[in-house]
Amino acid sequence: TRSTRPQRLLKVVQKHATRGDPQSVISAIDHFCRHSEWAMNVGDEKGSILDSVVSELNPEKVLELGTYCGYSTVRIARLLPPGARLITLEFNADYAAIARQVIAWAGLEDKVQLVEGASEDWIPRMKEHFGIETFDFVFLDHWKDRYLPDTKLMEDCGLLRKGTVLLADNVICPGVPDYLEYVRNSLSYKSYYFKSHLEYTKAEDGLEKSVFLG
Ligand SMILES: Cn1ncc2cc([C@H](O)c3cccc(CNC(=O)c4cc(-c5ccc(F)cc5)cc(O)c4O)c3)ccc21
Ligand SMILES: [Mg+2]
């Protein structure tokens, strides 16, 4: 039967990227998605903004909600200092299987822990299961109707500390109106909008960076 898009994306990585070279993995995926098949990776334009936020923060403990094929996982993990850890949650087993191989091809498996399951099930277990007290950085890129409830869940579970940075993808397209309203009006966050474009297209999209004030 016909292969899936994530399977074709993995084949492109294994054919065109160099093992252990995260940048070549990123470039291979971006070329494929721009010239062959669009896919919902954060992409190169928003990815550069993601890079600058991560580089400035130098986080030790990172949570990613929504791995998909591991593109943003690789983008983030390649910038992390030795000893830093990235936990990424993926509920779709097929996506998780592809992402594990993409992350391994980039040589970043030692920095990344891919957990299969839903955010709402795993967020409450971060402390007892992973020994995580609080996160320094959270990248939100999963179901758009889960951004707000999961942010409130992270607050309630004490996983955010003064200065924790949340970076949310797709705040314009597909859009996350309830989340935006919350982080922009809550006294517990200082929020900034980075205008950009939907990955590999000319449509407007953007990233919202929200600093938890405690
Ligand atoms: C609960 N839980 N916990 C972990 C977890 C992980 C997942 C999956 O990784 C998963 C599966 C399907 C969809 C998403 C969300 N992503 C999107 O929907 C998206 C859409 C578009 C777009 C834009 C314009 C279009 F025309 C079509 C699609 C552009 C983008 O960048 C996206 O991120 C995430 C799901 C729930 C999860
Ligand atoms: Mg996205």
mmCIF file of N, CA and C and ligand atoms in Angstrom, residues 38 40-42 46 65-68 89-92 95 117-120 141-144 146-147 150 169-170 173-174 198-199 205, ligand 1:
data_model
loop_
_atom_site.group_PDB
_atom_site.id
_atom_site.type_symbol
_atom_site.label_atom_id
_atom_site.label_comp_id
_atom_site.label_asym_id
_atom_site.label_seq_id
_atom_site.Cartn_x
_atom_site.Cartn_y
_atom_site.Cartn_z
ATOM 1 N N TRP A 38 4.181 19.536 0.989
ATOM 2 C CA TRP A 38 4.018 20.334 2.210
ATOM 3 C C TRP A 38 3.801 19.426 3.404
ATOM 4 N N MET A 40 3.474 19.732 8.049
ATOM 5 C CA MET A 40 3.253 20.717 9.113
ATOM 6 C C MET A 40 4.423 20.860 10.092
ATOM 7 N N ASN A 41 5.662 20.922 9.523
ATOM 8 C CA ASN A 41 6.831 21.249 10.349
ATOM 9 C C ASN A 41 6.818 22.750 10.597
ATOM 10 N N VAL A 42 7.465 23.200 11.665
ATOM 11 C CA VAL A 42 7.483 24.639 11.941
ATOM 12 C C VAL A 42 8.163 25.388 10.787
ATOM 13 N N LYS A 46 9.905 30.302 10.510
ATOM 14 C CA LYS A 46 9.563 30.302 11.945
ATOM 15 C C LYS A 46 10.649 29.568 12.740
ATOM 16 N N LEU A 65 5.432 19.933 23.044
ATOM 17 C CA LEU A 65 4.121 19.297 22.929
ATOM 18 C C LEU A 65 3.814 19.171 21.443
ATOM 19 N N GLY A 66 3.889 17.910 20.934
ATOM 20 C CA GLY A 66 3.670 17.677 19.509
ATOM 21 C C GLY A 66 4.985 17.532 18.779
ATOM 22 N N THR A 67 5.419 16.263 18.614
ATOM 23 C CA THR A 67 6.693 15.956 17.960
ATOM 24 C C THR A 67 6.545 15.929 16.439
ATOM 25 N N TYR A 68 5.445 15.313 15.969
ATOM 26 C CA TYR A 68 5.204 15.034 14.549
ATOM 27 C C TYR A 68 6.395 14.240 14.023
ATOM 28 N N LEU A 89 6.428 15.141 23.590
ATOM 29 C CA LEU A 89 5.243 14.283 23.700
ATOM 30 C C LEU A 89 4.559 14.127 22.355
ATOM 31 N N GLU A 90 4.353 12.877 21.942
ATOM 32 C CA GLU A 90 3.681 12.582 20.687
ATOM 33 C C GLU A 90 2.648 11.475 20.937
ATOM 34 N N PHE A 91 1.381 11.768 20.611
ATOM 35 C CA PHE A 91 0.354 10.759 20.917
ATOM 36 C C PHE A 91 0.141 9.797 19.760
ATOM 37 N N ASN A 92 0.552 10.177 18.541
ATOM 38 C CA ASN A 92 0.341 9.329 17.362
ATOM 39 C C ASN A 92 1.532 8.392 17.199
ATOM 40 N N TYR A 95 3.619 8.692 13.936
ATOM 41 C CA TYR A 95 4.488 9.879 13.928
ATOM 42 C C TYR A 95 5.686 9.642 14.838
ATOM 43 N N GLY A 117 2.214 9.378 24.002
ATOM 44 C CA GLY A 117 1.032 9.565 24.834
ATOM 45 C C GLY A 117 0.535 10.985 24.681
ATOM 46 N N ALA A 118 -0.578 11.280 25.358
ATOM 47 C CA ALA A 118 -1.202 12.592 25.233
ATOM 48 C C ALA A 118 -0.690 13.542 26.307
ATOM 49 N N SER A 119 -0.590 14.807 25.962
ATOM 50 C CA SER A 119 -0.061 15.827 26.869
ATOM 51 C C SER A 119 -0.810 15.836 28.200
ATOM 52 N N GLU A 120 -2.145 15.748 28.127
ATOM 53 C CA GLU A 120 -2.902 15.858 29.385
ATOM 54 C C GLU A 120 -2.636 14.683 30.325
ATOM 55 N N ASP A 141 3.071 22.885 19.963
ATOM 56 C CA ASP A 141 2.822 22.678 18.536
ATOM 57 C C ASP A 141 1.911 21.470 18.315
ATOM 58 N N HIS A 142 1.059 21.164 19.304
ATOM 59 C CA HIS A 142 0.163 20.010 19.182
ATOM 60 C C HIS A 142 -1.238 20.476 18.802
ATOM 61 N N TRP A 143 -2.272 19.783 19.155
ATOM 62 C CA TRP A 143 -3.631 20.202 18.796
ATOM 63 C C TRP A 143 -3.882 21.597 19.342
ATOM 64 N N LYS A 144 -4.397 22.449 18.483
ATOM 65 C CA LYS A 144 -4.519 23.876 18.825
ATOM 66 C C LYS A 144 -5.530 24.108 19.955
ATOM 67 N N ARG A 146 -5.683 22.351 22.495
ATOM 68 C CA ARG A 146 -5.073 21.873 23.745
ATOM 69 C C ARG A 146 -4.071 22.879 24.319
ATOM 70 N N TYR A 147 -3.736 23.926 23.524
ATOM 71 C CA TYR A 147 -2.713 24.867 24.029
ATOM 72 C C TYR A 147 -3.146 25.470 25.375
ATOM 73 N N ASP A 150 -3.690 22.853 28.382
ATOM 74 C CA ASP A 150 -2.404 22.289 28.821
ATOM 75 C C ASP A 150 -1.531 23.327 29.504
ATOM 76 N N ASP A 169 3.461 27.764 18.397
ATOM 77 C CA ASP A 169 3.395 27.818 16.940
ATOM 78 C C ASP A 169 1.937 28.036 16.504
ATOM 79 N N ASN A 170 1.748 28.560 15.294
ATOM 80 C CA ASN A 170 0.443 28.632 14.637
ATOM 81 C C ASN A 170 -0.588 29.521 15.306
ATOM 82 N N CYS A 173 -2.385 30.828 12.039
ATOM 83 C CA CYS A 173 -2.880 29.801 11.120
ATOM 84 C C CYS A 173 -2.355 28.419 11.495
ATOM 85 N N PRO A 174 -3.201 27.503 11.977
ATOM 86 C CA PRO A 174 -4.662 27.548 12.064
ATOM 87 C C PRO A 174 -5.219 28.529 13.083
ATOM 88 N N LEU A 198 3.161 30.969 7.532
ATOM 89 C CA LEU A 198 2.895 29.530 7.635
ATOM 90 C C LEU A 198 3.996 28.808 6.884
ATOM 91 N N GLU A 199 4.506 27.757 7.477
ATOM 92 C CA GLU A 199 5.650 27.033 6.914
ATOM 93 C C GLU A 199 5.489 26.793 5.412
ATOM 94 N N ASP A 205 1.388 33.699 9.467
ATOM 95 C CA ASP A 205 1.315 32.944 10.706
ATOM 96 C C ASP A 205 2.320 33.610 11.642
HETATM 97 C C1 LIG B 1 -2.664 15.873 23.028
HETATM 98 N N1 LIG B 1 -1.394 15.684 22.359
HETATM 99 N N2 LIG B 1 -0.253 15.472 23.021
HETATM 100 C C2 LIG B 1 0.713 15.328 22.099
HETATM 101 C C3 LIG B 1 0.184 15.452 20.797
HETATM 102 C C4 LIG B 1 0.718 15.364 19.504
HETATM 103 C C5 LIG B 1 -0.142 15.508 18.427
HETATM 104 C C6 LIG B 1 0.378 15.382 17.004
HETATM 105 O O1 LIG B 1 1.733 15.785 16.909
HETATM 106 C C7 LIG B 1 -0.435 16.207 16.051
HETATM 107 C C8 LIG B 1 -1.265 15.573 15.137
HETATM 108 C C9 LIG B 1 -2.029 16.359 14.271
HETATM 109 C C10 LIG B 1 -2.013 17.761 14.352
HETATM 110 C C11 LIG B 1 -1.181 18.380 15.300
HETATM 111 C C12 LIG B 1 -1.210 19.854 15.495
HETATM 112 N N3 LIG B 1 -0.615 20.647 14.435
HETATM 113 C C13 LIG B 1 -1.423 21.213 13.522
HETATM 114 O O2 LIG B 1 -2.626 20.951 13.472
HETATM 115 C C14 LIG B 1 -0.819 22.130 12.519
HETATM 116 C C15 LIG B 1 -1.563 22.450 11.376
HETATM 117 C C16 LIG B 1 -1.047 23.301 10.404
HETATM 118 C C17 LIG B 1 -1.850 23.629 9.201
HETATM 119 C C18 LIG B 1 -1.910 24.935 8.731
HETATM 120 C C19 LIG B 1 -2.651 25.247 7.598
HETATM 121 C C20 LIG B 1 -3.343 24.244 6.938
HETATM 122 F F1 LIG B 1 -4.053 24.525 5.832
HETATM 123 C C21 LIG B 1 -3.304 22.924 7.404
HETATM 124 C C22 LIG B 1 -2.559 22.619 8.528
HETATM 125 C C23 LIG B 1 0.231 23.861 10.556
HETATM 126 C C24 LIG B 1 0.967 23.552 11.710
HETATM 127 O O3 LIG B 1 2.212 24.086 11.906
HETATM 128 C C25 LIG B 1 0.453 22.709 12.690
HETATM 129 O O4 LIG B 1 1.211 22.468 13.812
HETATM 130 C C26 LIG B 1 -0.376 17.593 16.137
HETATM 131 C C27 LIG B 1 -1.489 15.753 18.627
HETATM 132 C C28 LIG B 1 -2.028 15.848 19.925
HETATM 133 C C29 LIG B 1 -1.169 15.684 21.005
#
